[in-house]
Amino acid sequence: MLDKLTPNQRLMLAVALSVIFFVAYTAIFPPVEPENTTAKKTQQVQDVALKQETKAQTSTNISNVEQTTGHAISEVEKYGASDVNTILTVTNKDFILKIDTLGRISSKELLQAKFNTKENGHAQLIPSTGMKPLFVRFLDEVLNNEATRVAYTASVDKIALDGQPQKVTLTQKLSSLVVTKELTFYSDGHYDAKISLSQDKRYFVYLGQRPKVNETEQMMAATGALVYTDDELVTIIEDGDAEGRKTFTGVELISAFDQYNASVMYGFKKDSNIIIERDRDDNPVVYFDGTQNMVFNGYVGPKEYKVLKNIKPVLTNVIEYGWFTFASKPLFQLLSWLHGIFGNWGWSIIALTLMIRAVLYPLTYKGMVSMQKIKEISPKIKELQAKYKGDPQRMNAAVMDMYKKHNANPLGGCLPMILQIPVFFAIYRVLLNAVELQGAPWMLWITDLSRMDDYYILPILMGASMYFQQRLTPNNFTDPMQEKVFKYLPVIFTFFFLTFPSGLVLYWFVNNLFSIAQQFIVNQQFKNAKEAEIAVSDHAHKMEHKEMEKDKLEKKNSKKSTGRKDD
């Protein structure tokens, strides 16, 4: 069947199947990230990471170190993140942050309704189990065991952020060491950290587990850890892909992220060692070497572009677009600029679609014209194929001559489609990862562009527009089965787009409308040109007929005059 398809039809089928496979694979085999695990599993997961670090740092008393660190982590989990063990609460109009008795950020609750979970509860960015931001682990097993049993104290127990940064001092007094954490909190969600030890000891500071908000809704979104170095290199280790130990220096920032949120630390010295190991599920565990007196910065919150840029421009690299970053980043910046004009993300998406179509218009137009020409000469092509059926070389030569004679390029429709593939996936990544779309309404029934259309109106309109576009597009089907496959593509696409974010479906629907308008114009131009050609041909035939009649009349008159002369 495929050998009877034109190059354009093959490309259309390949694109369609690629998109379907891309969506179906993730829908059928989503990454399993259970949020609630048993205390035993949590201990085993953390034991692995801690054992690997211990083995790398010392070759003596390995079994004792493993046993002690495992016991220490078990004690960490016993503290939990309940209010009973909270020593500091930081409140703001947008969030509530808590510090527990181990000096860790144990809770970060977002209060804005647009970030609510699908159950309409406040988003909690710190998982209830596992490592948490600012957790300190000592290499010395005896000291670490003590540190997990002795609680920190805070200089104040409550802070209200009203625009001015607020500082608090956390102190942990051990038998041979005093640990001090000076934390300064800001209204935009970031903080400054200074850790001081009364004497030099080897220790590590943990970034903490990534946020796990609305896990079931994160379709095809990457989750895991990210490292951005001063040579502008981004290293992403997704959940399930961590292998062994990786060490980085010259690091600008580290991040543990999900689709819309991240726990970030930055402001390291160039010689700081950032370490990534894997847990039992091959998920990345990120931490770094501490010094006796060290300062760094952190942020736990949504990956909002403007917020991150205002804190520090380099933090915008936390927003991850995958392979299509080269196209997605400028597209998002353009989308943000349009939002500044329209004040509505839905209309901004429509305007962005129009701009993309305008840029691709010349190439798309050429492709459509080429497809129309091929449609016109397809009967002649079929005649040639039948004529030279037993001689492929002569048939190909004759077909190419036919294309050349009518100025038709069989690949002319491919280039615009090829160019649109990276554009589609780039805009897909933008609309998939843009936390700005959370809770962002468009109009009427679309109240959240980051979520699916609960009434399925947009996906159905998208499918209908795709069907109408197919009806307008020239085709050259020779096999009824081919025609059936293409006829049902709009139905298949509609099915898969039912659960897509409304913003993405809106883009695809509007893109189809512009394609329909452009195809209609091209079809009308060809129709007018053909009618003009027929009119010219008819006029030529009439003129020729008149000339023939005139010649006949002249000949007749000439004969009559000759007869009179003979008389």
Coordinates of N, CA, C and O in Angstrom, one line a residue, residues 250-400:
G250 N 31.8 23.9 39.0 CA 31.5 25.1 38.2 C 30.0 25.2 38.0 O 29.5 25.6 36.9
V251 N 29.2 24.8 39.0 CA 27.8 24.7 38.9 C 27.1 26.0 39.2 O 27.4 26.6 40.3
E252 N 26.2 26.5 38.4 CA 25.4 27.7 38.6 C 24.2 27.4 39.4 O 23.8 28.2 40.3
L253 N 23.5 26.2 39.2 CA 22.3 25.9 39.9 C 22.1 24.4 39.8 O 22.5 23.7 38.9
I254 N 21.3 23.9 40.8 CA 20.8 22.5 40.8 C 19.3 22.6 41.1 O 18.8 23.5 41.7
S255 N 18.6 21.6 40.5 CA 17.2 21.7 40.6 C 16.6 20.3 40.7 O 17.1 19.4 39.9
A256 N 15.6 20.1 41.5 CA 14.8 18.9 41.5 C 13.4 19.3 41.1 O 12.8 20.1 41.8
F257 N 12.9 18.8 40.0 CA 11.7 19.4 39.4 C 10.6 18.4 39.0 O 10.9 17.3 38.7
D258 N 9.4 18.9 38.9 CA 8.3 18.2 38.2 C 7.9 19.1 37.1 O 8.6 20.0 36.7
Q259 N 6.7 18.9 36.6 CA 6.2 19.7 35.4 C 6.2 21.2 35.7 O 6.7 22.0 34.8
Y260 N 5.7 21.6 36.8 CA 5.5 23.1 37.0 C 6.3 23.6 38.2 O 6.4 24.9 38.3
N261 N 6.8 22.8 39.0 CA 7.5 23.3 40.3 C 8.9 22.8 40.4 O 9.3 21.8 39.7
A262 N 9.7 23.4 41.3 CA 11.1 23.0 41.4 C 11.6 23.4 42.8 O 11.2 24.4 43.4
S263 N 12.5 22.6 43.3 CA 13.3 22.9 44.4 C 14.7 23.3 43.9 O 15.3 22.4 43.2
V264 N 15.2 24.5 44.1 CA 16.4 24.9 43.4 C 17.4 25.5 44.5 O 17.0 26.1 45.5
M265 N 18.7 25.2 44.2 CA 19.8 25.8 45.0 C 20.8 26.4 44.0 O 21.1 25.7 43.0
Y266 N 21.3 27.5 44.4 CA 22.3 28.2 43.5 C 23.2 29.1 44.3 O 23.1 29.1 45.5
G267 N 24.1 29.8 43.6 CA 25.0 30.7 44.3 C 26.2 29.9 44.9 O 26.8 30.4 45.9
F268 N 26.6 28.8 44.3 CA 27.8 28.1 44.8 C 29.1 28.7 44.3 O 29.2 29.3 43.3
K269 N 30.2 28.4 45.1 CA 31.5 28.7 44.6 C 31.9 27.7 43.5 O 31.3 26.6 43.4
K270 N 32.8 28.2 42.6 CA 33.1 27.4 41.4 C 33.7 26.0 41.8 O 33.5 25.1 41.0
D271 N 34.4 25.9 42.9 CA 35.0 24.6 43.3 C 34.1 23.7 44.1 O 34.5 22.7 44.6
S272 N 32.8 24.1 44.3 CA 31.9 23.3 45.0 C 31.6 22.0 44.3 O 31.4 22.0 43.1
N273 N 31.6 20.9 45.0 CA 31.3 19.6 44.4 C 29.8 19.3 44.6 O 29.3 19.2 45.7
I274 N 29.2 19.2 43.4 CA 27.8 18.8 43.4 C 27.7 17.3 43.0 O 28.3 16.9 42.0
I275 N 27.0 16.5 43.8 CA 27.0 15.1 43.6 C 25.6 14.6 43.3 O 24.6 15.0 44.0
I276 N 25.4 13.7 42.3 CA 24.1 13.1 42.0 C 24.3 11.6 42.1 O 25.2 11.0 41.4
E277 N 23.5 11.0 42.9 CA 23.5 9.5 43.0 C 22.1 9.0 42.7 O 21.2 9.8 42.5
R278 N 21.9 7.7 42.7 CA 20.6 7.2 42.4 C 20.0 6.5 43.7 O 20.8 6.0 44.5
D279 N 18.7 6.5 43.8 CA 18.1 5.7 44.9 C 17.7 4.3 44.3 O 18.1 4.0 43.2
R280 N 16.9 3.6 45.1 CA 16.6 2.2 44.7 C 15.8 2.2 43.4 O 15.8 1.2 42.6
D281 N 15.0 3.3 43.1 CA 14.2 3.3 41.9 C 14.9 4.0 40.8 O 14.2 4.4 39.8
D282 N 16.2 4.2 40.9 CA 17.0 4.9 39.9 C 16.6 6.3 39.7 O 16.7 6.9 38.6
N283 N 16.1 6.9 40.7 CA 15.8 8.4 40.7 C 16.9 9.1 41.2 O 17.7 8.7 42.1
P284 N 17.2 10.3 40.7 CA 18.4 11.1 41.2 C 18.3 11.6 42.6 O 17.2 12.1 43.0
V285 N 19.3 11.6 43.3 CA 19.5 12.2 44.7 C 20.6 13.2 44.6 O 21.7 12.8 44.3
V286 N 20.3 14.5 44.9 CA 21.3 15.5 44.7 C 21.7 16.1 46.0 O 20.9 16.5 46.9
Y287 N 23.0 16.3 46.2 CA 23.5 16.9 47.4 C 24.9 17.5 47.0 O 25.4 17.3 46.0
F288 N 25.5 18.3 48.0 CA 26.8 18.9 47.7 C 27.6 19.0 49.0 O 27.1 18.9 50.1
D289 N 28.9 19.1 48.8 CA 29.9 19.2 49.9 C 29.7 20.5 50.6 O 29.7 21.6 49.9
G290 N 29.7 20.4 51.9 CA 29.6 21.7 52.7 C 31.0 22.0 53.2 O 31.9 21.2 53.2
T291 N 31.2 23.3 53.5 CA 32.4 23.8 54.2 C 32.1 24.4 55.5 O 30.9 24.5 55.9
Q292 N 33.1 24.7 56.3 CA 32.9 25.2 57.7 C 32.0 26.4 57.7 O 31.2 26.6 58.5
N293 N 32.3 27.3 56.7 CA 31.4 28.5 56.6 C 31.1 28.6 55.1 O 31.9 28.9 54.3
M294 N 29.8 28.5 54.8 CA 29.4 28.5 53.4 C 28.1 29.3 53.2 O 27.3 29.3 54.1
V295 N 28.0 29.9 52.1 CA 26.7 30.6 51.8 C 26.2 30.1 50.4 O 27.0 29.8 49.5
F296 N 24.9 30.1 50.2 CA 24.3 29.8 49.0 C 22.9 30.2 49.0 O 22.4 30.8 50.0
N297 N 22.1 30.1 48.0 CA 20.8 30.5 47.9 C 19.8 29.4 47.4 O 20.3 28.4 46.9
G298 N 18.6 29.6 47.7 CA 17.6 28.5 47.3 C 16.3 29.1 46.9 O 16.0 30.3 47.2
Y299 N 15.5 28.2 46.3 CA 14.1 28.6 45.9 C 13.3 27.3 45.8 O 13.7 26.3 45.3
V300 N 12.1 27.4 46.4 CA 11.1 26.3 46.3 C 9.8 26.9 45.8 O 9.3 27.7 46.6
G301 N 9.4 26.6 44.6 CA 8.1 27.2 44.2 C 7.9 26.9 42.7 O 8.6 26.1 42.0
P302 N 6.9 27.5 42.1 CA 6.5 27.3 40.7 C 7.6 27.8 39.8 O 8.3 28.8 40.1
K303 N 7.7 27.3 38.6 CA 8.7 27.7 37.7 C 8.2 28.8 36.8 O 8.1 28.7 35.6
E304 N 7.8 29.9 37.4 CA 7.3 31.1 36.7 C 8.5 31.9 36.2 O 9.4 32.3 36.9
Y305 N 8.5 32.1 34.9 CA 9.6 32.7 34.2 C 9.9 34.1 34.8 O 11.1 34.4 35.1
K306 N 9.0 35.0 34.9 CA 9.2 36.3 35.4 C 9.8 36.3 36.8 O 10.7 37.1 37.2
V307 N 9.2 35.5 37.7 CA 9.7 35.4 39.1 C 11.1 35.0 39.1 O 12.0 35.6 39.8
L308 N 11.4 33.9 38.4 CA 12.8 33.4 38.4 C 13.8 34.4 37.8 O 14.9 34.6 38.3
K309 N 13.4 35.1 36.7 CA 14.2 36.1 36.1 C 14.5 37.2 37.0 O 15.6 37.8 37.1
N310 N 13.5 37.7 37.8 CA 13.7 38.8 38.7 C 14.6 38.4 39.9 O 15.3 39.2 40.4
I311 N 14.5 37.1 40.3 CA 15.4 36.7 41.4 C 16.8 36.7 40.9 O 17.7 37.3 41.5
K312 N 17.0 36.0 39.8 CA 18.4 35.9 39.1 C 18.2 35.3 37.7 O 17.6 34.2 37.6
P313 N 18.5 36.0 36.7 CA 18.3 35.6 35.3 C 18.7 34.1 35.0 O 18.0 33.4 34.3
V314 N 19.8 33.7 35.6 CA 20.2 32.3 35.4 C 19.2 31.3 35.8 O 19.2 30.1 35.3
L315 N 18.3 31.6 36.7 CA 17.4 30.6 37.2 C 16.3 30.3 36.2 O 15.6 29.2 36.3
T316 N 16.2 31.0 35.1 CA 15.2 30.7 34.1 C 15.6 29.4 33.4 O 14.8 28.8 32.7
N317 N 16.9 28.9 33.5 CA 17.3 27.7 33.0 C 16.7 26.5 33.7 O 16.8 25.3 33.3
V318 N 16.0 26.8 34.8 CA 15.3 25.7 35.5 C 14.1 25.2 34.7 O 13.7 24.0 34.8
I319 N 13.6 26.1 33.8 CA 12.4 25.7 33.0 C 13.0 24.8 31.9 O 13.8 25.3 31.0
E320 N 12.5 23.6 31.8 CA 13.1 22.6 30.9 C 12.2 22.3 29.8 O 11.0 22.0 29.9
Y321 N 12.8 22.4 28.5 CA 12.0 22.1 27.3 C 12.5 20.9 26.5 O 12.0 20.6 25.4
G322 N 13.5 20.2 27.1 CA 14.0 19.0 26.4 C 14.7 19.4 25.1 O 15.4 20.4 25.0
W323 N 14.6 18.5 24.1 CA 15.4 18.6 22.9 C 15.0 19.9 22.1 O 15.8 20.4 21.3
F324 N 13.8 20.5 22.4 CA 13.4 21.6 21.6 C 13.6 22.9 22.3 O 12.9 23.9 22.0
T325 N 14.6 22.9 23.2 CA 14.8 24.2 24.0 C 15.2 25.3 23.0 O 14.8 26.5 23.2
F326 N 16.0 25.0 22.0 CA 16.5 26.0 21.0 C 15.3 26.8 20.4 O 15.4 27.9 20.0
A327 N 14.2 26.1 20.2 CA 13.0 26.7 19.6 C 12.0 27.1 20.7 O 11.3 28.2 20.6
S328 N 11.9 26.3 21.7 CA 10.8 26.6 22.8 C 11.1 27.9 23.6 O 10.2 28.6 23.9
K329 N 12.4 28.1 23.9 CA 12.7 29.3 24.7 C 12.3 30.6 24.0 O 11.6 31.4 24.6
P330 N 12.7 30.8 22.8 CA 12.3 32.1 22.1 C 10.8 32.1 21.9 O 10.2 33.2 21.9
L331 N 10.1 30.9 21.7 CA 8.7 30.9 21.5 C 8.0 31.3 22.7 O 7.0 32.1 22.7
F332 N 8.5 30.9 23.9 CA 7.8 31.3 25.2 C 8.0 32.8 25.4 O 7.1 33.4 25.9
Q333 N 9.2 33.3 25.1 CA 9.4 34.7 25.3 C 8.5 35.5 24.4 O 8.0 36.6 24.8
L334 N 8.3 35.0 23.2 CA 7.4 35.7 22.3 C 6.0 35.6 22.8 O 5.2 36.6 22.8
L335 N 5.6 34.5 23.4 CA 4.3 34.3 23.9 C 4.1 35.2 25.1 O 3.0 35.8 25.3
S336 N 5.1 35.3 26.0 CA 5.0 36.3 27.1 C 4.9 37.7 26.7 O 4.1 38.5 27.3
W337 N 5.6 38.1 25.6 CA 5.5 39.4 25.1 C 4.0 39.7 24.6 O 3.5 40.7 24.8
L338 N 3.5 38.7 23.9 CA 2.1 38.8 23.4 C 1.1 38.9 24.6 O 0.1 39.6 24.5
H339 N 1.4 38.2 25.7 CA 0.5 38.3 26.8 C 0.6 39.6 27.5 O -0.5 40.1 28.0
G340 N 1.7 40.3 27.4 CA 1.8 41.7 27.8 C 0.9 42.6 27.0 O 0.5 43.7 27.6
I341 N 0.6 42.3 25.8 CA -0.2 43.1 24.9 C -1.7 42.7 25.1 O -2.5 43.6 25.4
F342 N -2.0 41.4 25.1 CA -3.4 41.0 25.2 C -3.9 40.8 26.6 O -5.2 40.9 26.8
G343 N -3.0 40.5 27.5 CA -3.5 40.3 28.9 C -4.2 39.0 29.1 O -4.9 38.8 30.1
N344 N -4.2 38.1 28.1 CA -4.9 36.8 28.2 C -4.1 35.8 27.4 O -3.8 36.0 26.3
W345 N -3.8 34.7 28.1 CA -2.9 33.7 27.5 C -3.6 33.0 26.3 O -2.9 32.5 25.4
G346 N -4.9 32.8 26.4 CA -5.6 32.2 25.2 C -5.5 33.0 24.0 O -5.1 32.5 22.9
W347 N -5.8 34.3 24.0 CA -5.6 35.2 22.9 C -4.1 35.3 22.4 O -3.8 35.5 21.3
S348 N -3.3 35.2 23.4 CA -1.8 35.2 23.1 C -1.4 34.0 22.3 O -0.6 34.1 21.4
I349 N -2.0 32.8 22.7 CA -1.7 31.6 21.9 C -2.2 31.7 20.5 O -1.5 31.3 19.5
I350 N -3.4 32.3 20.3 CA -4.0 32.5 19.0 C -3.1 33.5 18.1 O -2.8 33.2 17.0
A351 N -2.6 34.6 18.8 CA -1.8 35.5 18.1 C -0.4 34.9 17.7 O 0.1 35.1 16.6
L352 N 0.1 34.0 18.6 CA 1.4 33.3 18.3 C 1.2 32.4 17.1 O 2.0 32.3 16.3
T353 N 0.0 31.7 17.1 CA -0.2 30.8 16.0 C -0.3 31.5 14.7 O 0.3 31.1 13.7
L354 N -0.9 32.7 14.7 CA -1.0 33.5 13.5 C 0.4 34.0 13.0 O 0.7 33.9 11.8
M355 N 1.2 34.3 14.0 CA 2.6 34.8 13.6 C 3.4 33.6 13.0 O 4.1 33.8 12.0
I356 N 3.2 32.4 13.6 CA 4.0 31.3 13.1 C 3.5 30.9 11.7 O 4.3 30.7 10.8
R357 N 2.2 31.0 11.5 CA 1.6 30.7 10.1 C 2.1 31.8 9.1 O 2.4 31.5 8.0
A358 N 2.2 33.0 9.6 CA 2.7 34.1 8.7 C 4.1 33.8 8.2 O 4.5 34.0 7.1
V359 N 4.9 33.4 9.2 CA 6.3 33.1 8.9 C 6.5 32.0 7.9 O 7.3 32.0 6.9
L360 N 5.6 31.0 8.1 CA 5.7 29.8 7.2 C 4.9 29.9 6.0 O 4.9 29.0 5.1
Y361 N 4.2 31.0 5.8 CA 3.2 31.2 4.7 C 3.9 31.0 3.3 O 3.4 30.2 2.5
P362 N 5.0 31.6 3.0 CA 5.6 31.4 1.7 C 5.9 30.0 1.3 O 5.5 29.5 0.2
L363 N 6.5 29.2 2.3 CA 6.8 27.8 2.0 C 5.5 27.0 1.9 O 5.4 26.1 1.1
T364 N 4.6 27.3 2.9 CA 3.3 26.5 2.9 C 2.6 26.7 1.5 O 2.0 25.8 1.0
Y365 N 2.6 28.0 1.1 CA 1.9 28.3 -0.2 C 2.5 27.5 -1.3 O 1.8 26.9 -2.2
K366 N 3.8 27.5 -1.4 CA 4.5 26.8 -2.5 C 4.1 25.3 -2.4 O 3.9 24.6 -3.4
G367 N 4.1 24.8 -1.2 CA 3.7 23.3 -1.0 C 2.3 23.0 -1.5 O 2.1 22.0 -2.2
M368 N 1.4 23.9 -1.1 CA 0.0 23.7 -1.6 C -0.1 23.8 -3.1 O -0.9 23.1 -3.7
V369 N 0.5 24.8 -3.7 CA 0.5 24.9 -5.1 C 1.1 23.7 -5.8 O 0.5 23.2 -6.8
S370 N 2.2 23.2 -5.3 CA 2.8 22.0 -5.8 C 1.8 20.8 -5.8 O 1.7 20.0 -6.7
M371 N 1.1 20.7 -4.6 CA 0.2 19.6 -4.5 C -1.0 19.7 -5.5 O -1.5 18.7 -6.0
Q372 N -1.4 20.9 -5.8 CA -2.5 21.2 -6.7 C -2.0 20.8 -8.1 O -2.8 20.1 -8.9
K373 N -0.8 21.1 -8.5 CA -0.3 20.8 -9.8 C -0.2 19.2 -9.9 O -0.5 18.7 -11.0
I374 N 0.3 18.6 -8.9 CA 0.4 17.1 -8.9 C -1.0 16.5 -9.1 O -1.2 15.5 -9.8
K375 N -2.0 17.1 -8.4 CA -3.3 16.6 -8.6 C -3.8 16.7 -10.0 O -4.5 15.8 -10.5
E376 N -3.5 17.8 -10.7 CA -3.9 18.0 -12.0 C -3.3 17.0 -13.0 O -4.0 16.6 -14.0
I377 N -2.0 16.7 -12.8 CA -1.4 15.8 -13.8 C -1.4 14.4 -13.3 O -0.9 13.5 -14.0
S378 N -2.1 14.1 -12.2 CA -2.1 12.7 -11.7 C -2.7 11.7 -12.7 O -2.2 10.6 -12.9
P379 N -3.8 12.1 -13.5 CA -4.3 11.1 -14.5 C -3.2 10.8 -15.6 O -3.1 9.6 -16.0
K380 N -2.4 11.8 -16.0 CA -1.4 11.6 -17.0 C -0.3 10.7 -16.4 O 0.3 9.9 -17.1
I381 N 0.0 10.9 -15.1 CA 1.0 10.1 -14.4 C 0.6 8.6 -14.4 O 1.4 7.7 -14.6
K382 N -0.7 8.4 -14.1 CA -1.2 7.0 -14.1 C -1.1 6.4 -15.4 O -0.8 5.2 -15.6
E383 N -1.4 7.2 -16.5 CA -1.3 6.6 -17.9 C 0.2 6.2 -18.1 O 0.4 5.1 -18.7
L384 N 1.1 7.0 -17.7 CA 2.5 6.7 -17.9 C 2.9 5.4 -17.1 O 3.7 4.6 -17.6
Q385 N 2.4 5.3 -15.9 CA 2.7 4.2 -15.1 C 2.2 2.9 -15.7 O 2.8 1.8 -15.6
A386 N 1.0 3.0 -16.3 CA 0.4 1.9 -16.9 C 1.1 1.5 -18.2 O 1.3 0.3 -18.6
K387 N 1.6 2.6 -18.9 CA 2.2 2.4 -20.2 C 3.6 1.7 -20.0 O 4.0 0.8 -20.8
Y388 N 4.3 2.1 -19.0 CA 5.7 1.6 -18.8 C 5.7 0.7 -17.6 O 6.7 0.7 -16.8
K389 N 4.7 -0.1 -17.3 CA 4.6 -0.9 -16.2 C 5.7 -1.9 -16.0 O 6.2 -2.2 -14.9
G390 N 6.2 -2.4 -17.1 CA 7.2 -3.4 -17.1 C 8.6 -2.9 -17.2 O 9.6 -3.6 -17.2
D391 N 8.7 -1.6 -17.3 CA 10.1 -0.9 -17.4 C 10.2 0.2 -16.4 O 9.9 1.4 -16.7
P392 N 10.6 -0.1 -15.2 CA 10.6 1.0 -14.1 C 11.5 2.2 -14.5 O 11.1 3.3 -14.1
Q393 N 12.6 1.9 -15.1 CA 13.5 3.0 -15.4 C 12.9 4.0 -16.4 O 12.9 5.2 -16.2
R394 N 12.3 3.5 -17.5 CA 11.6 4.4 -18.4 C 10.4 5.1 -17.8 O 10.1 6.2 -18.1
M395 N 9.7 4.3 -16.9 CA 8.6 4.9 -16.2 C 9.0 6.1 -15.3 O 8.4 7.2 -15.4
N396 N 10.0 5.9 -14.5 CA 10.5 7.0 -13.7 C 11.0 8.2 -14.5 O 10.7 9.3 -14.1
A397 N 11.7 7.9 -15.6 CA 12.2 9.0 -16.4 C 11.0 9.8 -17.0 O 11.0 11.0 -17.1
A398 N 10.0 9.0 -17.5 CA 8.8 9.7 -18.1 C 8.1 10.5 -17.1 O 7.6 11.6 -17.4
V399 N 7.9 9.9 -15.8 CA 7.2 10.7 -14.8 C 8.0 11.9 -14.4 O 7.3 13.0 -14.2
M400 N 9.3 11.9 -14.3 CA 10.1 13.1 -13.9 C 10.0 14.1 -15.1 O 9.9 15.3 -14.8

